[in-house]
């Protein structure tokens, strides 16, 4: 059990140090981080957003973002896996009944993990959900196929997004071992290799009514569902950038050679290398500052939730993510720019930074975030409440 924000950050810092040591090897061998996730669960970090009245630390959004940034700088795969866990704890905070909150928050504080079965492949767009939640007796039956189900393979509970007959959107919290539920470890992306973001198949999976939450109601008024989810994605991207910068600097100091025209003894003394490291550091620090500001905006909106405060928070998060995404990709490539030819050796696996950044930043197009930012600044138009902003 973690007591407060300061302890959450201290624990995350300690775990990040542990996780960083094996990140390159786990990626190269595609060794799934089961032991590391168990360590994460045992640390109490996955329960820090549980409300205080239910026994949790209820830390600030800025703190949660910094926890994810620290973990992502060490291993962005480990950071991405519990992203949906935090999001679906938040769904329960907003739409769960008192009985649902008491039960599921108790599960979270006991170290149980939520996965996700949300996205679907082959549909018209990202919010075209074909999975059905069909009423049967005093409960429901789930039928459908989910893809990109990060965290499901390692979960105790899998929140499933599905539509009822009237097309309203619900979340069904399903035990990982429920009959008819199959998690397939078939994720084959070039990056984020060890997130196991594979397929979930739902074949007449029975769900009691008490495990179903009316998610569509989340979007009928001011909400921070999308802002929080995107804040955590942004934290992962900022962490990737910071991790790449750290490794690039270490490589320059210990392995890279100076260009002969510099007249310097080491690469770290090469003036053009120094210039480039300075430029990249400014970008990473700016991304970190935007992330912190976005977290503060989410916290301010949570304290006084209105349409305007929620919109302001979403725009702050969108600004941070629109800036951080290309920075993460650039830093993943700059490792080689600074390190030279020897940095491309396969055994070093430095390309994981670029692969991770390029893969993770595909979650949500930054170009649409820029559109919403422009409309907000020019015309005062609040962003839409679709949960992805």
Coordinates of C-alpha atoms in Angstrom, one line a residue, residues 37-308:
X37 CA 4.8 -6.9 -13.6
X38 CA 4.5 -9.0 -10.4
X39 CA 7.0 -6.7 -8.8
X40 CA 5.0 -3.7 -10.0
X41 CA 1.8 -5.1 -8.6
X42 CA 3.5 -5.9 -5.3
X43 CA 4.9 -2.4 -5.0
X44 CA 1.4 -0.9 -4.7
X45 CA 1.8 1.5 -7.6
X46 CA -1.2 0.0 -9.5
X47 CA -3.5 1.1 -6.6
X48 CA -2.5 4.7 -6.3
X49 CA -5.5 6.1 -8.1
X50 CA -8.0 4.3 -5.9
X51 CA -10.1 6.9 -3.9
X52 CA -9.1 7.5 -0.3
X53 CA -12.5 6.6 1.0
X54 CA -11.8 3.1 -0.4
X55 CA -8.3 2.9 1.1
X56 CA -6.2 4.2 -1.8
X57 CA -3.7 7.0 -2.0
X58 CA -5.7 8.9 -4.6
X59 CA -2.6 10.6 -6.0
X60 CA -2.7 13.5 -8.4
X61 CA -2.8 13.0 -12.1
X62 CA 0.5 14.8 -12.4
X63 CA 2.0 12.2 -10.1
X64 CA 0.6 9.3 -12.1
X65 CA 2.0 10.8 -15.3
X66 CA 5.4 11.1 -13.7
X67 CA 5.3 7.5 -12.5
X68 CA 4.6 6.4 -16.0
X69 CA 7.3 8.6 -17.4
X70 CA 9.8 7.2 -15.0
X71 CA 8.9 3.6 -15.9
X72 CA 8.8 4.3 -19.6
X73 CA 12.3 5.8 -19.5
X74 CA 13.4 2.5 -18.1
X75 CA 11.2 0.2 -20.2
X76 CA 8.2 1.6 -22.2
X77 CA 6.8 -1.9 -22.6
X78 CA 6.3 -2.2 -18.8
X79 CA 4.9 1.3 -18.7
X80 CA 2.4 0.6 -21.4
X81 CA 1.0 -2.6 -20.0
X82 CA -0.7 -1.0 -17.0
X83 CA -2.0 2.1 -18.9
X84 CA -5.4 0.6 -19.4
X85 CA -5.4 -0.6 -15.8
X86 CA -5.4 3.0 -14.6
X87 CA -8.0 4.0 -17.2
X88 CA -10.4 1.4 -16.2
X89 CA -10.0 2.1 -12.5
X90 CA -11.0 5.6 -13.5
X91 CA -14.1 4.3 -15.3
X92 CA -15.2 2.7 -12.0
X93 CA -14.6 6.0 -10.2
X94 CA -17.0 7.8 -12.5
X95 CA -19.7 5.2 -13.4
X96 CA -19.3 2.3 -11.0
X97 CA -22.1 1.7 -8.5
X98 CA -21.1 1.8 -4.8
X99 CA -21.1 -2.0 -4.7
X100 CA -18.9 -2.2 -7.9
X101 CA -16.5 0.3 -6.5
X102 CA -16.2 -1.5 -3.2
X103 CA -15.5 -4.8 -4.9
X104 CA -13.2 -3.8 -7.7
X105 CA -11.2 -1.2 -5.7
X106 CA -10.7 -4.0 -3.2
X107 CA -9.3 -6.2 -6.0
X108 CA -7.0 -3.4 -7.2
X109 CA -5.6 -2.8 -3.7
X110 CA -5.0 -6.5 -3.3
X111 CA -2.7 -6.4 -6.3
X112 CA -5.1 -7.6 -9.0
X113 CA -4.4 -6.2 -12.5
X114 CA -6.8 -4.9 -15.1
X115 CA -6.0 -5.5 -18.8
X116 CA -8.1 -4.4 -21.7
X117 CA -10.1 -5.7 -24.6
X118 CA -11.0 -2.5 -26.4
X119 CA -9.8 -2.0 -30.0
X120 CA -11.0 -4.1 -32.9
X121 CA -9.3 -4.6 -36.2
X122 CA -11.0 -4.5 -39.6
X123 CA -13.8 -2.1 -38.5
X124 CA -14.7 1.2 -40.1
X125 CA -12.8 3.3 -37.5
X126 CA -11.4 3.1 -34.0
X127 CA -14.7 3.6 -32.3
X128 CA -16.6 1.2 -34.5
X129 CA -17.1 -1.6 -31.9
X130 CA -18.7 -4.8 -33.2
X131 CA -18.4 -6.8 -29.9
X132 CA -21.9 -7.4 -28.5
X133 CA -23.1 -7.5 -24.9
X134 CA -26.3 -9.5 -25.1
X135 CA -28.8 -9.7 -22.2
X136 CA -29.5 -13.3 -21.2
X137 CA -31.5 -14.0 -18.1
X138 CA -30.4 -11.9 -15.2
X139 CA -26.9 -11.3 -16.8
X140 CA -25.2 -10.9 -20.2
X141 CA -23.2 -12.8 -22.8
X142 CA -20.2 -11.3 -24.6
X143 CA -19.4 -12.1 -28.3
X144 CA -16.6 -10.6 -30.3
X145 CA -12.9 -10.4 -31.1
X146 CA -10.6 -7.7 -29.8
X147 CA -7.1 -6.7 -31.0
X148 CA -4.2 -4.7 -29.5
X149 CA -5.3 -5.9 -26.1
X150 CA -2.3 -4.7 -24.1
X151 CA -2.2 -6.1 -20.6
X152 CA -4.8 -8.8 -21.2
X153 CA -2.3 -11.7 -21.1
X154 CA -1.1 -10.6 -17.7
X155 CA -4.4 -9.5 -16.2
X156 CA -6.6 -10.9 -13.5
X157 CA -9.6 -8.9 -14.9
X158 CA -10.1 -7.9 -18.5
X159 CA -12.4 -4.9 -19.0
X160 CA -14.2 -5.4 -22.4
X161 CA -15.8 -2.6 -24.4
X162 CA -19.0 -3.8 -26.0
X163 CA -22.3 -2.5 -27.2
X164 CA -25.7 -3.6 -26.1
X165 CA -28.7 -4.0 -28.5
X166 CA -29.5 -0.3 -28.3
X167 CA -25.9 0.5 -29.4
X168 CA -25.0 2.0 -26.0
X169 CA -21.4 1.4 -24.9
X170 CA -20.6 -0.6 -21.8
X171 CA -17.6 -2.0 -20.0
X172 CA -17.8 -5.6 -18.8
X173 CA -15.2 -6.6 -16.2
X174 CA -14.4 -10.2 -17.0
X175 CA -12.1 -12.6 -15.1
X176 CA -9.1 -13.7 -17.1
X177 CA -10.0 -17.3 -16.7
X178 CA -13.7 -17.0 -17.7
X179 CA -15.1 -19.8 -19.8
X180 CA -15.2 -18.7 -23.5
X181 CA -12.5 -16.0 -23.1
X182 CA -9.2 -16.7 -24.9
X183 CA -6.1 -14.4 -24.9
X184 CA -3.8 -15.1 -27.8
X185 CA -0.2 -13.9 -27.6
X186 CA 0.1 -13.0 -31.3
X187 CA 1.4 -9.4 -31.1
X188 CA 4.0 -9.0 -33.8
X189 CA 4.7 -5.3 -33.9
X190 CA 8.2 -4.0 -34.6
X191 CA 8.2 -2.1 -31.4
X192 CA 6.8 -2.5 -27.9
X193 CA 7.5 -6.1 -28.5
X194 CA 7.0 -7.3 -24.9
X195 CA 3.6 -5.7 -24.2
X196 CA 1.8 -8.9 -25.6
X197 CA -0.8 -6.6 -27.2
X198 CA -2.5 -9.5 -28.9
X199 CA -6.0 -10.9 -29.5
X200 CA -8.9 -11.6 -27.1
X201 CA -11.6 -13.9 -28.3
X202 CA -15.0 -13.8 -26.6
X203 CA -17.2 -16.8 -27.3
X204 CA -20.5 -16.6 -25.3
X205 CA -18.7 -15.3 -22.2
X206 CA -21.2 -15.0 -19.4
X207 CA -21.0 -11.8 -17.4
X208 CA -23.2 -11.0 -14.3
X209 CA -25.0 -7.7 -14.4
X210 CA -23.0 -6.5 -11.4
X211 CA -19.8 -6.6 -13.5
X212 CA -21.2 -4.3 -16.2
X213 CA -20.7 -0.5 -16.2
X214 CA -22.6 2.0 -18.4
X215 CA -19.6 3.6 -20.1
X216 CA -21.7 5.7 -22.5
X217 CA -22.9 7.8 -19.6
X218 CA -19.3 9.0 -19.1
X219 CA -19.6 11.2 -22.2
X220 CA -22.9 12.9 -21.5
X221 CA -21.3 15.6 -19.4
X222 CA -17.9 17.1 -18.6
X223 CA -15.3 14.2 -18.3
X224 CA -11.6 13.6 -18.0
X225 CA -11.6 10.0 -19.3
X226 CA -9.9 10.9 -22.5
X227 CA -7.6 13.4 -20.9
X228 CA -6.3 10.9 -18.4
X229 CA -5.8 8.2 -20.9
X230 CA -3.9 10.5 -23.3
X231 CA -1.9 11.9 -20.4
X232 CA -0.5 8.4 -19.7
X233 CA 0.2 7.8 -23.4
X234 CA 2.0 11.1 -23.5
X235 CA 4.0 10.1 -20.4
X236 CA 5.1 7.0 -22.1
X237 CA 6.3 8.9 -25.2
X238 CA 8.2 11.5 -23.0
X239 CA 9.8 8.6 -21.1
X240 CA 10.9 6.9 -24.4
X241 CA 12.6 10.2 -25.4
X242 CA 14.3 10.6 -22.0
X243 CA 15.5 7.0 -22.0
X244 CA 16.9 7.4 -25.5
X245 CA 18.7 10.6 -24.5
X246 CA 20.2 8.9 -21.5
X247 CA 21.5 6.0 -23.5
X248 CA 22.8 8.2 -26.3
X249 CA 24.8 10.4 -23.8
X250 CA 26.3 7.3 -22.2
X251 CA 27.3 5.9 -25.6
X252 CA 29.0 9.2 -26.6
X253 CA 30.9 9.3 -23.3
X254 CA 32.1 5.7 -23.3
X255 CA 32.1 4.3 -26.9
X256 CA 31.8 6.9 -29.6
X257 CA 34.8 8.4 -31.4
X258 CA 35.2 12.0 -32.3
X259 CA 35.2 13.1 -35.9
X260 CA 38.8 13.6 -37.0
X261 CA 38.2 17.2 -38.1
X262 CA 37.1 18.2 -34.6
X263 CA 40.7 17.9 -33.4
X264 CA 39.3 16.6 -30.0
X265 CA 40.4 13.6 -28.1
X266 CA 36.9 12.3 -27.3
X267 CA 33.4 12.4 -28.8
X268 CA 32.1 14.2 -25.7
X269 CA 34.5 17.1 -26.6
X270 CA 33.4 17.3 -30.2
X271 CA 31.7 20.8 -30.5
X272 CA 29.1 19.6 -33.0
X273 CA 28.2 16.6 -30.8
X274 CA 27.9 19.0 -27.9
X275 CA 25.6 21.2 -29.9
X276 CA 23.4 18.4 -30.9
X277 CA 23.1 17.0 -27.4
X278 CA 22.1 20.5 -26.2
X279 CA 19.4 20.8 -28.8
X280 CA 18.0 17.3 -28.0
X281 CA 18.1 18.0 -24.3
X282 CA 16.1 21.2 -24.7
X283 CA 13.4 19.2 -26.6
X284 CA 13.2 16.5 -24.0
X285 CA 13.0 19.0 -21.2
X286 CA 10.3 20.9 -23.0
X287 CA 8.3 17.7 -23.4
X288 CA 8.7 17.0 -19.7
X289 CA 7.5 20.5 -18.9
X290 CA 4.4 20.2 -21.1
X291 CA 3.6 16.8 -19.5
X292 CA 3.8 18.3 -16.1
X293 CA 1.6 21.2 -17.1
X294 CA -0.9 18.8 -18.7
X295 CA -1.0 16.8 -15.4
X296 CA -1.7 20.0 -13.5
X297 CA -4.5 20.9 -15.8
X298 CA -6.1 17.5 -15.3
X299 CA -5.8 17.9 -11.6
X300 CA -7.3 21.4 -11.7
X301 CA -10.3 20.1 -13.7
X302 CA -10.8 17.2 -11.4
X303 CA -11.0 19.6 -8.4
X304 CA -13.6 21.8 -10.2
X305 CA -15.1 19.9 -13.1
X306 CA -16.9 22.0 -15.6
X307 CA -17.2 21.8 -19.4
X308 CA -14.6 24.6 -19.6

